[in-house]
Amino acid sequence: MVLLISILVTFTTGLKAQQPVVLNVIDSLTIRPVHPPVFEGITTDTTHLLLSDWPVTLVKYSYGEPKINFIAIHDDEDTGVKAAFEYIRFSGGSIIDCQYGGIRNFKFMYNNEEFQTDPNSIYTPAGIARGLEKYNWAAPEVVNMLANTAKEILKLYNPETPPYIFTLHNNGDGGFGIHDYLKGYPLENFADSLYINFEMDADDLILVTDVNLFNRLKKENVNVVLQSNNAPDDGSLSYYAMQQRIPYVNVEVQHGHLYEHLRLIEIAAKALEETILPL
């Protein structure tokens, strides 16, 4: 059975009521998986969102015991998805894969205007506005649509059970790395502390919001960043998690570094189980 839900969002600006924004959700629809290699026994649970004229599909792949749960936000970052499949094939768990056309940004039309934003900037009101203003302006109707999209993603992931958020990201060669968090570099205000293994590729790293996780990961001699409690509000899942006091892990590697992504996932998952999950 397919359940179609229309979420009606109304808002006002001053005294003038605006047109309602409708976000359509189709829950529990069976579809053919998109990302190989899907293996026998894996199950899917799919939610379809409509962001104005832009379809966003959330596919939750699950296998075995419900252990570590991952989420991949950007649809152009498939190395993390493939690494997660390998992890859950042997250890069990799940991953939510956000699918919206194989590109980085949400890009859609509303009232004959094009809007776009990074889907990792929609988890706080300030982040939504800043993300939209990089490309156009923060139209109130569009702000509401993105806020509801974030709510649906969080509802499906459910970071209360288990009590953490574990994301997977990829980057380009030399385009982003742990050095960006050093003093004098673009992301210095986002970092409280760093541990750098200079024998690793600088593009491969782990970012966390919990100091116990950070200290545990340092013992593994891997690149790791502890996010600052005073980090700017960029609307990211890491900022949302910090704001909500939810432990957050991001394992990020260069595109194509599949085995390194899997290695860091295994290290981070073990650290998470030892420091957060027993509490």
Tab-separated table of N, CA and C in Angstrom, residues 48-143:
chain	number	residue	atom	x	y	z
A	48	HIS	N	9.507	9.777	-0.834
A	48	HIS	CA	9.632	10.748	-1.913
A	48	HIS	C	9.168	12.108	-1.416
A	49	LEU	N	10.017	13.107	-1.589
A	49	LEU	CA	9.666	14.483	-1.257
A	49	LEU	C	9.626	15.291	-2.553
A	50	LEU	N	8.766	16.286	-2.591
A	50	LEU	CA	8.726	17.191	-3.737
A	50	LEU	C	9.043	18.596	-3.253
A	51	LEU	N	10.217	19.071	-3.640
A	51	LEU	CA	10.678	20.403	-3.270
A	51	LEU	C	10.338	21.346	-4.419
A	52	SER	N	9.138	21.925	-4.367
A	52	SER	CA	8.584	22.667	-5.487
A	52	SER	C	8.514	21.731	-6.692
A	53	ASP	N	9.342	21.973	-7.736
A	53	ASP	CA	9.322	21.072	-8.895
A	53	ASP	C	10.461	20.053	-8.865
A	54	TRP	N	11.160	19.943	-7.738
A	54	TRP	CA	12.382	19.134	-7.662
A	54	TRP	C	12.145	17.902	-6.798
A	55	PRO	N	12.177	16.701	-7.386
A	55	PRO	CA	11.970	15.480	-6.595
A	55	PRO	C	13.217	15.106	-5.794
A	56	VAL	N	13.000	14.788	-4.539
A	56	VAL	CA	14.063	14.320	-3.650
A	56	VAL	C	13.621	12.967	-3.093
A	57	THR	N	14.444	11.951	-3.292
A	57	THR	CA	14.114	10.604	-2.841
A	57	THR	C	15.070	10.194	-1.730
A	58	LEU	N	14.524	9.747	-0.619
A	58	LEU	CA	15.309	9.251	0.507
A	58	LEU	C	15.156	7.738	0.549
A	59	VAL	N	16.241	7.035	0.293
A	59	VAL	CA	16.203	5.571	0.302
A	59	VAL	C	16.991	5.077	1.514
A	60	LYS	N	16.305	4.343	2.380
A	60	LYS	CA	16.967	3.743	3.537
A	60	LYS	C	17.240	2.278	3.225
A	61	TYR	N	18.518	1.934	3.114
A	61	TYR	CA	18.947	0.561	2.889
A	61	TYR	C	19.304	-0.058	4.240
A	62	SER	N	18.763	-1.225	4.545
A	62	SER	CA	19.023	-1.883	5.833
A	62	SER	C	19.398	-3.342	5.604
A	63	TYR	N	20.248	-3.839	6.508
A	63	TYR	CA	20.646	-5.238	6.412
A	63	TYR	C	21.075	-5.721	7.794
A	64	GLY	N	20.633	-6.937	8.144
A	64	GLY	CA	21.076	-7.562	9.382
A	64	GLY	C	20.587	-6.840	10.619
A	65	GLU	N	21.374	-6.960	11.671
A	65	GLU	CA	21.018	-6.327	12.936
A	65	GLU	C	21.123	-4.809	12.812
A	66	PRO	N	20.216	-4.074	13.491
A	66	PRO	CA	20.253	-2.600	13.416
A	66	PRO	C	21.385	-2.025	14.255
A	67	LYS	N	22.579	-1.998	13.677
A	67	LYS	CA	23.743	-1.492	14.400
A	67	LYS	C	23.981	-0.022	14.037
A	68	ILE	N	25.082	0.262	13.332
A	68	ILE	CA	25.391	1.647	12.978
A	68	ILE	C	24.474	2.114	11.845
A	69	ASN	N	23.925	3.322	11.993
A	69	ASN	CA	23.060	3.923	10.977
A	69	ASN	C	23.769	5.129	10.368
A	70	PHE	N	23.891	5.138	9.036
A	70	PHE	CA	24.587	6.205	8.322
A	70	PHE	C	23.590	7.056	7.546
A	71	ILE	N	24.054	8.237	7.134
A	71	ILE	CA	23.290	9.059	6.205
A	71	ILE	C	24.254	9.740	5.246
A	72	ALA	N	23.917	9.729	3.955
A	72	ALA	CA	24.692	10.416	2.911
A	72	ALA	C	23.809	11.525	2.351
A	73	ILE	N	24.227	12.761	2.502
A	73	ILE	CA	23.386	13.914	2.192
A	73	ILE	C	23.516	14.353	0.739
A	74	HIS	N	24.734	14.359	0.210
A	74	HIS	CA	24.964	14.870	-1.141
A	74	HIS	C	24.881	13.745	-2.164
A	75	ASP	N	24.116	13.963	-3.230
A	75	ASP	CA	23.881	12.911	-4.215
A	75	ASP	C	25.022	12.741	-5.204
A	76	ASP	N	26.039	13.581	-5.130
A	76	ASP	CA	27.203	13.417	-6.002
A	76	ASP	C	28.379	12.805	-5.236
A	77	GLU	N	28.113	12.214	-4.078
A	77	GLU	CA	29.176	11.667	-3.230
A	77	GLU	C	28.896	10.189	-2.951
A	78	ASP	N	29.184	9.335	-3.927
A	78	ASP	CA	28.789	7.936	-3.848
A	78	ASP	C	29.839	7.014	-3.230
A	79	THR	N	31.065	7.490	-3.063
A	79	THR	CA	32.069	6.627	-2.441
A	79	THR	C	31.642	6.240	-1.031
A	80	GLY	N	31.063	7.190	-0.300
A	80	GLY	CA	30.600	6.907	1.055
A	80	GLY	C	29.470	5.900	1.075
A	81	VAL	N	28.558	5.990	0.101
A	81	VAL	CA	27.446	5.039	0.022
A	81	VAL	C	27.977	3.631	-0.219
A	82	LYS	N	28.915	3.500	-1.140
A	82	LYS	CA	29.481	2.182	-1.441
A	82	LYS	C	30.241	1.617	-0.243
A	83	ALA	N	30.960	2.488	0.468
A	83	ALA	CA	31.682	2.034	1.663
A	83	ALA	C	30.698	1.585	2.745
A	84	ALA	N	29.596	2.308	2.883
A	84	ALA	CA	28.584	1.928	3.874
A	84	ALA	C	27.968	0.581	3.536
A	85	PHE	N	27.707	0.338	2.241
A	85	PHE	CA	27.184	-0.962	1.832
A	85	PHE	C	28.145	-2.085	2.249
A	86	GLU	N	29.442	-1.860	2.033
A	86	GLU	CA	30.416	-2.873	2.414
A	86	GLU	C	30.419	-3.090	3.927
A	87	TYR	N	30.291	-2.011	4.674
A	87	TYR	CA	30.284	-2.138	6.137
A	87	TYR	C	29.076	-2.931	6.609
A	88	ILE	N	27.872	-2.564	6.143
A	88	ILE	CA	26.676	-3.226	6.652
A	88	ILE	C	26.532	-4.642	6.103
A	89	ARG	N	27.186	-4.936	4.976
A	89	ARG	CA	27.160	-6.308	4.450
A	89	ARG	C	27.730	-7.292	5.486
A	90	PHE	N	28.772	-6.856	6.202
A	90	PHE	CA	29.442	-7.742	7.149
A	90	PHE	C	29.067	-7.466	8.610
A	91	SER	N	28.652	-6.235	8.908
A	91	SER	CA	28.397	-5.869	10.302
A	91	SER	C	26.946	-5.536	10.598
A	92	GLY	N	26.121	-5.368	9.560
A	92	GLY	CA	24.734	-4.968	9.755
A	92	GLY	C	24.610	-3.470	9.945
A	93	GLY	N	23.391	-2.959	9.782
A	93	GLY	CA	23.144	-1.530	9.945
A	93	GLY	C	22.297	-0.983	8.813
A	94	SER	N	22.352	0.329	8.620
A	94	SER	CA	21.543	0.961	7.578
A	94	SER	C	22.207	2.235	7.098
A	95	ILE	N	21.774	2.683	5.926
A	95	ILE	CA	22.201	3.986	5.402
A	95	ILE	C	21.022	4.631	4.699
A	96	ILE	N	20.838	5.916	4.960
A	96	ILE	CA	19.873	6.727	4.216
A	96	ILE	C	20.642	7.467	3.131
A	97	ASP	N	20.242	7.232	1.896
A	97	ASP	CA	20.891	7.846	0.737
A	97	ASP	C	19.938	8.876	0.136
A	98	CYS	N	20.353	10.137	0.119
A	98	CYS	CA	19.537	11.214	-0.460
A	98	CYS	C	19.811	11.273	-1.959
A	99	GLN	N	18.781	11.050	-2.769
A	99	GLN	CA	18.927	10.974	-4.222
A	99	GLN	C	18.079	12.054	-4.882
A	100	TYR	N	18.744	12.915	-5.668
A	100	TYR	CA	18.016	14.020	-6.302
A	100	TYR	C	18.678	14.466	-7.604
A	101	GLY	N	19.247	13.527	-8.338
A	101	GLY	CA	19.757	13.862	-9.658
A	101	GLY	C	21.257	13.775	-9.819
A	102	GLY	N	21.978	13.284	-8.811
A	102	GLY	CA	23.413	13.091	-8.946
A	102	GLY	C	24.235	14.363	-8.911
A	103	ILE	N	23.694	15.450	-8.352
A	103	ILE	CA	24.425	16.711	-8.256
A	103	ILE	C	24.564	17.101	-6.785
A	104	ARG	N	25.315	18.171	-6.511
A	104	ARG	CA	25.567	18.546	-5.120
A	104	ARG	C	24.403	19.305	-4.501
A	105	ASN	N	23.904	20.318	-5.197
A	105	ASN	CA	22.907	21.212	-4.620
A	105	ASN	C	21.478	20.821	-4.976
A	106	PHE	N	20.533	21.162	-4.106
A	106	PHE	CA	19.136	21.217	-4.500
A	106	PHE	C	18.991	22.393	-5.459
A	107	LYS	N	18.346	22.175	-6.603
A	107	LYS	CA	18.157	23.254	-7.578
A	107	LYS	C	16.741	23.129	-8.138
A	108	PHE	N	15.924	24.173	-7.965
A	108	PHE	CA	14.508	24.052	-8.321
A	108	PHE	C	13.932	25.418	-8.671
A	109	MET	N	12.765	25.389	-9.299
A	109	MET	CA	12.052	26.604	-9.681
A	109	MET	C	10.891	26.841	-8.724
A	110	TYR	N	10.680	28.096	-8.385
A	110	TYR	CA	9.500	28.480	-7.607
A	110	TYR	C	9.065	29.870	-8.062
A	111	ASN	N	7.802	29.990	-8.457
A	111	ASN	CA	7.277	31.275	-8.968
A	111	ASN	C	8.156	31.845	-10.078
A	112	ASN	N	8.568	30.969	-10.990
A	112	ASN	CA	9.379	31.358	-12.157
A	112	ASN	C	10.771	31.872	-11.795
A	113	GLU	N	11.230	31.582	-10.585
A	113	GLU	CA	12.583	31.915	-10.169
A	113	GLU	C	13.337	30.643	-9.849
A	114	GLU	N	14.633	30.632	-10.166
A	114	GLU	CA	15.455	29.480	-9.813
A	114	GLU	C	16.085	29.701	-8.443
A	115	PHE	N	15.991	28.678	-7.618
A	115	PHE	CA	16.627	28.677	-6.305
A	115	PHE	C	17.536	27.459	-6.210
A	116	GLN	N	18.587	27.608	-5.437
A	116	GLN	CA	19.414	26.452	-5.133
A	116	GLN	C	20.089	26.642	-3.789
A	117	THR	N	20.465	25.530	-3.196
A	117	THR	CA	21.173	25.573	-1.923
A	117	THR	C	21.836	24.231	-1.678
A	118	ASP	N	22.819	24.250	-0.815
A	118	ASP	CA	23.469	23.021	-0.382
A	118	ASP	C	22.518	22.287	0.570
A	119	PRO	N	22.200	21.019	0.314
A	119	PRO	CA	21.297	20.304	1.208
A	119	PRO	C	21.847	20.097	2.614
A	120	ASN	N	23.135	20.395	2.806
A	120	ASN	CA	23.693	20.349	4.157
A	120	ASN	C	23.711	21.728	4.802
A	121	SER	N	22.750	22.574	4.398
A	121	SER	CA	22.636	23.890	5.033
A	121	SER	C	21.201	24.177	5.464
A	122	ILE	N	20.361	23.124	5.544
A	122	ILE	CA	18.920	23.349	5.724
A	122	ILE	C	18.411	22.956	7.108
A	123	TYR	N	19.313	22.772	8.080
A	123	TYR	CA	18.894	22.233	9.373
A	123	TYR	C	18.736	23.285	10.463
A	124	THR	N	18.953	24.542	10.130
A	124	THR	CA	18.649	25.651	11.041
A	124	THR	C	18.070	26.798	10.214
A	125	PRO	N	17.247	27.649	10.813
A	125	PRO	CA	16.694	28.795	10.073
A	125	PRO	C	17.770	29.701	9.488
A	126	ALA	N	18.800	29.999	10.282
A	126	ALA	CA	19.870	30.873	9.783
A	126	ALA	C	20.614	30.222	8.629
A	127	GLY	N	20.829	28.914	8.727
A	127	GLY	CA	21.531	28.203	7.661
A	127	GLY	C	20.748	28.187	6.366
A	128	ILE	N	19.430	28.006	6.468
A	128	ILE	CA	18.593	28.023	5.264
A	128	ILE	C	18.709	29.367	4.561
A	129	ALA	N	18.581	30.447	5.317
A	129	ALA	CA	18.650	31.786	4.720
A	129	ALA	C	20.011	32.033	4.068
A	130	ARG	N	21.078	31.704	4.775
A	130	ARG	CA	22.422	31.936	4.236
A	130	ARG	C	22.685	31.083	3.007
A	131	GLY	N	22.214	29.852	3.043
A	131	GLY	CA	22.414	28.968	1.897
A	131	GLY	C	21.720	29.473	0.649
A	132	LEU	N	20.486	29.934	0.814
A	132	LEU	CA	19.743	30.463	-0.332
A	132	LEU	C	20.357	31.750	-0.856
A	133	GLU	N	20.816	32.605	0.047
A	133	GLU	CA	21.337	33.912	-0.351
A	133	GLU	C	22.662	33.827	-1.097
A	134	LYS	N	23.309	32.682	-1.060
A	134	LYS	CA	24.518	32.514	-1.867
A	134	LYS	C	24.197	32.529	-3.359
A	135	TYR	N	22.939	32.186	-3.699
A	135	TYR	CA	22.573	32.018	-5.103
A	135	TYR	C	21.434	32.931	-5.543
A	136	ASN	N	20.555	33.313	-4.596
A	136	ASN	CA	19.414	34.147	-4.957
A	136	ASN	C	18.983	34.926	-3.720
A	137	TRP	N	17.785	34.688	-3.217
A	137	TRP	CA	17.339	35.328	-1.987
A	137	TRP	C	16.496	34.325	-1.206
A	138	ALA	N	16.290	34.627	0.076
A	138	ALA	CA	15.594	33.694	0.963
A	138	ALA	C	14.095	33.967	0.942
A	139	ALA	N	13.437	33.535	-0.125
A	139	ALA	CA	11.986	33.701	-0.221
A	139	ALA	C	11.317	32.914	0.907
A	140	PRO	N	10.368	33.511	1.654
A	140	PRO	CA	9.751	32.818	2.790
A	140	PRO	C	9.146	31.472	2.438
A	141	GLU	N	8.496	31.376	1.266
A	141	GLU	CA	7.898	30.102	0.871
A	141	GLU	C	8.971	29.022	0.704
A	142	VAL	N	10.093	29.404	0.115
A	142	VAL	CA	11.186	28.465	-0.124
A	142	VAL	C	11.844	28.076	1.200
A	143	VAL	N	11.996	29.027	2.102
A	143	VAL	CA	12.529	28.729	3.432
A	143	VAL	C	11.683	27.660	4.112
